[in-house]
Amino acid sequence: MRQKIVIGVTDCSKYLKYSNWILGHSEAVEVIQLSHWANNFEDIEKCQGILLTGGEDVHPKFYNKPELYKYCYETDINEARDEFELKVLQYTEANNIPVLGICRGLQIANVFFGGTLIPDIPIWGKFNHSKLPDDSDRYHKITVDPSSWLYTIIYKQEGTVNSNHHQSADIIGEGLVVSALSPDGVVEALERRYPKGKSFLCLVQWHPERLNDPESNFVKNIRAAFVEAAAG
């Protein structure tokens, strides 16, 4: 009997959305919840892939700009989670573990690689990318770099994705490159600048786990590529 692929999913308020999305791909997948609350970092040793979920703002002190704290949503700051997930990324890089980062997952990964964040997108002069007044996701177009690694997964230069965030990548981390942008220039995806010989690293700002079209290439192709990478 084939051994199950174990995916570690970082804890957040919508954890079940992410875990169910990954589990829905295949009966061969098992999920482990990785949480600073449970203090179960050692469970990462059982995982063949890591999904970094959405959630709270990243504290600006982790990208050496503590003065930007005033632009964050204070109730959404969780330094213990930041520290836990930075430690997770340190482990995945050291052990060549595939990583899929979603929304905050993109942001904390960019910080891990030495990048910075825009702490509040509208204040920085771009369109509002947070949820709509009725609490639903916003939707907008994005453009994918046709020469990017991401394009070899999605096979689309344009698409419509959902959006619910007020922070985004600013200065891009070392070894990373932008692979998709919104029309107003907000970073929608990051990848390795030189992916050859390196572990899978796909960082997206949208939410494939709840996009209204589950058959979109921006959903199913990303999930399939990630699980395949975790399977080895």
mmCIF file of C-alpha atoms in Angstrom:
data_model
loop_
_atom_site.group_PDB
_atom_site.id
_atom_site.type_symbol
_atom_site.label_atom_id
_atom_site.label_comp_id
_atom_site.label_asym_id
_atom_site.label_seq_id
_atom_site.Cartn_x
_atom_site.Cartn_y
_atom_site.Cartn_z
ATOM 1 C CA MET A 1 0.000 0.000 0.000
ATOM 2 C CA ARG A 2 1.341 3.408 -0.995
ATOM 3 C CA GLN A 3 2.474 5.537 1.928
ATOM 4 C CA LYS A 4 0.544 8.775 2.382
ATOM 5 C CA ILE A 5 2.075 12.145 1.506
ATOM 6 C CA VAL A 6 2.199 14.213 4.708
ATOM 7 C CA ILE A 7 1.619 17.954 4.321
ATOM 8 C CA GLY A 8 2.184 20.281 7.246
ATOM 9 C CA VAL A 9 -0.349 23.134 7.281
ATOM 10 C CA THR A 10 0.359 26.103 9.532
ATOM 11 C CA ASP A 11 -2.371 27.074 11.948
ATOM 12 C CA CYS A 12 -4.701 30.039 11.401
ATOM 13 C CA SER A 13 -8.331 31.010 12.015
ATOM 14 C CA LYS A 14 -9.372 29.428 8.689
ATOM 15 C CA TYR A 15 -7.139 26.373 9.025
ATOM 16 C CA LEU A 16 -9.861 23.925 7.918
ATOM 17 C CA LYS A 17 -10.289 25.744 4.575
ATOM 18 C CA TYR A 18 -6.639 25.072 3.749
ATOM 19 C CA SER A 19 -6.457 21.544 5.105
ATOM 20 C CA ASN A 20 -9.672 20.486 3.356
ATOM 21 C CA TRP A 21 -8.430 21.980 0.103
ATOM 22 C CA ILE A 22 -5.226 19.936 0.255
ATOM 23 C CA LEU A 23 -7.000 16.793 1.408
ATOM 24 C CA GLY A 24 -9.483 17.142 -1.439
ATOM 25 C CA HIS A 25 -6.719 16.589 -3.960
ATOM 26 C CA SER A 26 -6.071 12.950 -3.210
ATOM 27 C CA GLU A 27 -6.760 10.179 -0.712
ATOM 28 C CA ALA A 28 -2.998 9.715 -0.646
ATOM 29 C CA VAL A 29 -2.573 12.997 1.274
ATOM 30 C CA GLU A 30 -2.495 13.397 5.063
ATOM 31 C CA VAL A 31 -2.362 16.727 6.892
ATOM 32 C CA ILE A 32 -0.586 17.702 10.105
ATOM 33 C CA GLN A 33 -1.503 20.981 11.803
ATOM 34 C CA LEU A 34 1.642 22.911 12.713
ATOM 35 C CA SER A 35 0.982 25.492 15.388
ATOM 36 C CA HIS A 36 2.879 27.730 17.760
ATOM 37 C CA TRP A 37 -0.088 27.307 20.113
ATOM 38 C CA ALA A 38 0.498 23.549 20.249
ATOM 39 C CA ASN A 39 4.269 24.020 20.313
ATOM 40 C CA ASN A 40 4.617 21.037 17.960
ATOM 41 C CA PHE A 41 7.428 22.202 15.700
ATOM 42 C CA GLU A 42 9.034 18.746 15.882
ATOM 43 C CA ASP A 43 6.099 17.365 13.825
ATOM 44 C CA ILE A 44 7.646 19.069 10.804
ATOM 45 C CA GLU A 45 10.029 16.104 10.623
ATOM 46 C CA LYS A 46 7.080 13.959 9.478
ATOM 47 C CA CYS A 47 6.185 16.308 6.614
ATOM 48 C CA GLN A 48 7.088 16.063 2.929
ATOM 49 C CA GLY A 49 5.603 19.481 2.144
ATOM 50 C CA ILE A 50 4.568 22.662 3.977
ATOM 51 C CA LEU A 51 1.596 24.936 3.300
ATOM 52 C CA LEU A 52 1.955 28.409 4.832
ATOM 53 C CA THR A 53 -1.529 29.826 5.369
ATOM 54 C CA GLY A 54 -3.029 33.318 5.508
ATOM 55 C CA GLY A 55 -3.868 35.382 8.560
ATOM 56 C CA GLU A 56 -2.326 38.071 10.719
ATOM 57 C CA ASP A 57 -0.062 40.937 9.701
ATOM 58 C CA VAL A 58 3.660 40.231 9.953
ATOM 59 C CA HIS A 59 5.252 42.411 12.636
ATOM 60 C CA PRO A 60 7.500 44.990 10.886
ATOM 61 C CA LYS A 61 10.325 44.347 13.352
ATOM 62 C CA PHE A 62 10.991 41.092 11.506
ATOM 63 C CA TYR A 63 11.926 43.066 8.402
ATOM 64 C CA ASN A 64 13.787 45.741 10.381
ATOM 65 C CA LYS A 65 11.161 48.451 10.008
ATOM 66 C CA PRO A 66 9.504 48.608 13.458
ATOM 67 C CA GLU A 67 8.436 52.188 12.738
ATOM 68 C CA LEU A 68 5.828 50.797 10.308
ATOM 69 C CA TYR A 69 3.920 49.090 13.120
ATOM 70 C CA LYS A 70 1.427 51.980 13.242
ATOM 71 C CA TYR A 71 0.147 50.962 9.795
ATOM 72 C CA CYS A 72 -0.593 47.371 10.852
ATOM 73 C CA TYR A 73 -3.828 46.019 12.260
ATOM 74 C CA GLU A 74 -2.754 45.684 15.892
ATOM 75 C CA THR A 75 -5.320 42.963 16.641
ATOM 76 C CA ASP A 76 -3.807 40.952 13.776
ATOM 77 C CA ILE A 77 -0.236 40.942 15.079
ATOM 78 C CA ASN A 78 1.056 37.636 16.428
ATOM 79 C CA GLU A 79 4.807 37.683 16.975
ATOM 80 C CA ALA A 80 4.846 34.099 18.243
ATOM 81 C CA ARG A 81 3.354 32.936 14.945
ATOM 82 C CA ASP A 82 5.871 35.024 12.993
ATOM 83 C CA GLU A 83 8.754 33.417 14.894
ATOM 84 C CA PHE A 84 7.292 29.931 14.485
ATOM 85 C CA GLU A 85 6.843 30.253 10.719
ATOM 86 C CA LEU A 86 10.261 31.811 10.188
ATOM 87 C CA LYS A 87 11.643 28.752 11.980
ATOM 88 C CA VAL A 88 9.551 26.525 9.684
ATOM 89 C CA LEU A 89 11.072 28.226 6.642
ATOM 90 C CA GLN A 90 14.558 27.820 8.056
ATOM 91 C CA TYR A 91 13.862 24.088 8.313
ATOM 92 C CA THR A 92 12.355 23.756 4.827
ATOM 93 C CA GLU A 93 15.290 25.543 3.231
ATOM 94 C CA ALA A 94 17.827 23.439 5.119
ATOM 95 C CA ASN A 95 16.050 20.186 4.236
ATOM 96 C CA ASN A 96 14.769 20.902 0.698
ATOM 97 C CA ILE A 97 11.098 20.614 1.674
ATOM 98 C CA PRO A 98 8.535 21.901 -0.886
ATOM 99 C CA VAL A 99 6.638 25.008 0.262
ATOM 100 C CA LEU A 100 3.408 26.577 -0.935
ATOM 101 C CA GLY A 101 2.752 29.992 0.626
ATOM 102 C CA ILE A 102 -0.683 31.617 0.406
ATOM 103 C CA CYS A 103 -1.370 35.319 1.158
ATOM 104 C CA ARG A 104 0.429 35.859 4.495
ATOM 105 C CA GLY A 105 2.461 32.795 3.500
ATOM 106 C CA LEU A 106 3.952 34.803 0.630
ATOM 107 C CA GLN A 107 4.609 37.740 2.945
ATOM 108 C CA ILE A 108 6.355 35.814 5.738
ATOM 109 C CA ALA A 109 8.461 33.961 3.149
ATOM 110 C CA ASN A 110 9.516 37.239 1.533
ATOM 111 C CA VAL A 111 10.556 38.486 4.971
ATOM 112 C CA PHE A 112 12.455 35.236 5.633
ATOM 113 C CA PHE A 113 14.516 35.815 2.493
ATOM 114 C CA GLY A 114 15.367 39.364 3.589
ATOM 115 C CA GLY A 115 12.580 41.267 1.857
ATOM 116 C CA THR A 116 10.216 43.896 3.250
ATOM 117 C CA LEU A 117 6.467 44.488 3.188
ATOM 118 C CA ILE A 118 4.090 47.308 2.364
ATOM 119 C CA PRO A 119 2.211 47.467 5.694
ATOM 120 C CA ASP A 120 -0.978 49.001 4.255
ATOM 121 C CA ILE A 121 -1.584 48.956 0.494
ATOM 122 C CA PRO A 122 -4.061 51.887 0.168
ATOM 123 C CA ILE A 123 -1.858 54.210 2.237
ATOM 124 C CA TRP A 124 0.983 53.345 -0.156
ATOM 125 C CA GLY A 125 -1.132 54.663 -3.036
ATOM 126 C CA LYS A 126 -2.557 51.508 -4.596
ATOM 127 C CA PHE A 127 -6.080 50.145 -4.953
ATOM 128 C CA ASN A 128 -7.796 48.483 -2.002
ATOM 129 C CA HIS A 129 -7.059 44.722 -2.046
ATOM 130 C CA SER A 130 -8.910 43.831 1.157
ATOM 131 C CA LYS A 131 -12.338 42.196 1.427
ATOM 132 C CA LEU A 132 -15.516 43.933 0.255
ATOM 133 C CA PRO A 133 -17.997 45.586 2.674
ATOM 134 C CA ASP A 134 -20.160 42.432 2.615
ATOM 135 C CA ASP A 135 -17.159 40.450 3.941
ATOM 136 C CA SER A 136 -16.614 38.605 0.645
ATOM 137 C CA ASP A 137 -13.362 38.389 -1.285
ATOM 138 C CA ARG A 138 -12.498 41.050 -3.825
ATOM 139 C CA TYR A 139 -11.705 39.813 -7.372
ATOM 140 C CA HIS A 140 -9.325 41.320 -9.921
ATOM 141 C CA LYS A 141 -7.162 40.468 -12.905
ATOM 142 C CA ILE A 142 -3.508 39.504 -12.651
ATOM 143 C CA THR A 143 -0.747 39.098 -15.215
ATOM 144 C CA VAL A 144 1.739 36.215 -15.100
ATOM 145 C CA ASP A 145 5.258 36.627 -16.478
ATOM 146 C CA PRO A 146 5.328 34.257 -19.489
ATOM 147 C CA SER A 147 9.031 33.557 -18.864
ATOM 148 C CA SER A 148 8.458 32.582 -15.225
ATOM 149 C CA TRP A 149 8.534 29.167 -13.573
ATOM 150 C CA LEU A 150 4.967 29.853 -12.404
ATOM 151 C CA TYR A 151 3.821 30.023 -16.023
ATOM 152 C CA THR A 152 5.052 26.449 -16.560
ATOM 153 C CA ILE A 153 2.552 25.414 -13.861
ATOM 154 C CA ILE A 154 -0.436 27.628 -14.719
ATOM 155 C CA TYR A 155 -0.008 28.001 -18.508
ATOM 156 C CA LYS A 156 -1.918 31.292 -18.395
ATOM 157 C CA GLN A 157 -0.581 34.820 -18.864
ATOM 158 C CA GLU A 158 -3.743 36.386 -17.437
ATOM 159 C CA GLY A 159 -6.442 35.377 -15.004
ATOM 160 C CA THR A 160 -8.892 36.496 -12.351
ATOM 161 C CA VAL A 161 -8.100 35.789 -8.717
ATOM 162 C CA ASN A 162 -9.558 36.633 -5.320
ATOM 163 C CA SER A 163 -8.062 39.087 -2.887
ATOM 164 C CA ASN A 164 -8.332 39.785 0.847
ATOM 165 C CA HIS A 165 -5.201 41.477 2.173
ATOM 166 C CA HIS A 166 -3.948 44.936 3.106
ATOM 167 C CA GLN A 167 -0.225 44.088 3.197
ATOM 168 C CA SER A 168 1.974 42.981 0.308
ATOM 169 C CA ALA A 169 5.584 42.375 -0.680
ATOM 170 C CA ASP A 170 7.677 45.512 -1.173
ATOM 171 C CA ILE A 171 11.434 44.961 -1.559
ATOM 172 C CA ILE A 172 11.789 41.394 -2.805
ATOM 173 C CA GLY A 173 13.827 38.927 -0.770
ATOM 174 C CA GLU A 174 17.206 37.635 -1.888
ATOM 175 C CA GLY A 175 16.941 34.817 -4.396
ATOM 176 C CA LEU A 176 13.287 35.551 -5.187
ATOM 177 C CA VAL A 177 11.647 37.230 -8.177
ATOM 178 C CA VAL A 178 8.132 38.481 -8.953
ATOM 179 C CA SER A 179 6.189 36.203 -11.306
ATOM 180 C CA ALA A 180 2.723 37.824 -11.257
ATOM 181 C CA LEU A 181 1.338 41.323 -10.705
ATOM 182 C CA SER A 182 -2.046 42.980 -10.285
ATOM 183 C CA PRO A 183 -2.895 45.867 -12.683
ATOM 184 C CA ASP A 184 -1.851 48.451 -10.055
ATOM 185 C CA GLY A 185 1.501 46.764 -9.469
ATOM 186 C CA VAL A 186 0.860 44.778 -6.287
ATOM 187 C CA VAL A 187 2.940 41.583 -6.126
ATOM 188 C CA GLU A 188 0.694 38.557 -6.705
ATOM 189 C CA ALA A 189 3.313 35.779 -6.855
ATOM 190 C CA LEU A 190 6.949 35.148 -5.991
ATOM 191 C CA GLU A 191 9.251 32.307 -6.942
ATOM 192 C CA ARG A 192 12.936 31.439 -6.880
ATOM 193 C CA ARG A 193 15.025 33.464 -9.291
ATOM 194 C CA TYR A 194 17.036 30.336 -10.078
ATOM 195 C CA PRO A 195 14.808 27.324 -9.301
ATOM 196 C CA LYS A 196 16.964 24.656 -10.949
ATOM 197 C CA GLY A 197 18.195 22.172 -8.371
ATOM 198 C CA LYS A 198 16.244 23.865 -5.554
ATOM 199 C CA SER A 199 13.147 22.707 -3.681
ATOM 200 C CA PHE A 200 9.645 23.702 -4.826
ATOM 201 C CA LEU A 201 8.746 27.218 -3.646
ATOM 202 C CA CYS A 202 5.474 28.714 -4.883
ATOM 203 C CA LEU A 203 4.254 31.894 -3.176
ATOM 204 C CA VAL A 204 0.894 33.376 -4.198
ATOM 205 C CA GLN A 205 -1.015 36.353 -2.815
ATOM 206 C CA TRP A 206 -4.477 35.098 -3.795
ATOM 207 C CA HIS A 207 -6.475 32.356 -2.044
ATOM 208 C CA PRO A 208 -6.682 29.220 -4.220
ATOM 209 C CA GLU A 209 -8.284 27.326 -1.317
ATOM 210 C CA ARG A 210 -11.476 29.391 -1.733
ATOM 211 C CA LEU A 211 -11.401 30.799 -5.277
ATOM 212 C CA ASN A 212 -14.923 30.701 -6.725
ATOM 213 C CA ASP A 213 -13.731 28.556 -9.646
ATOM 214 C CA PRO A 214 -12.016 25.434 -8.221
ATOM 215 C CA GLU A 215 -11.228 24.269 -11.768
ATOM 216 C CA SER A 216 -9.205 27.403 -12.517
ATOM 217 C CA ASN A 217 -5.556 26.799 -13.422
ATOM 218 C CA PHE A 218 -4.786 29.265 -10.634
ATOM 219 C CA VAL A 219 -6.204 26.692 -8.207
ATOM 220 C CA LYS A 220 -5.954 23.106 -9.394
ATOM 221 C CA ASN A 221 -2.614 23.384 -11.197
ATOM 222 C CA ILE A 222 -0.903 24.945 -8.187
ATOM 223 C CA ARG A 223 -2.262 22.342 -5.785
ATOM 224 C CA ALA A 224 -1.361 19.470 -8.090
ATOM 225 C CA ALA A 225 2.191 20.776 -8.644
ATOM 226 C CA PHE A 226 2.723 21.216 -4.905
ATOM 227 C CA VAL A 227 1.451 17.746 -3.967
ATOM 228 C CA GLU A 228 3.504 16.195 -6.779
ATOM 229 C CA ALA A 229 6.626 17.956 -5.479
ATOM 230 C CA ALA A 230 5.892 16.738 -1.944
ATOM 231 C CA ALA A 231 5.460 13.192 -3.258
ATOM 232 C CA GLY A 232 8.993 13.406 -4.629
#
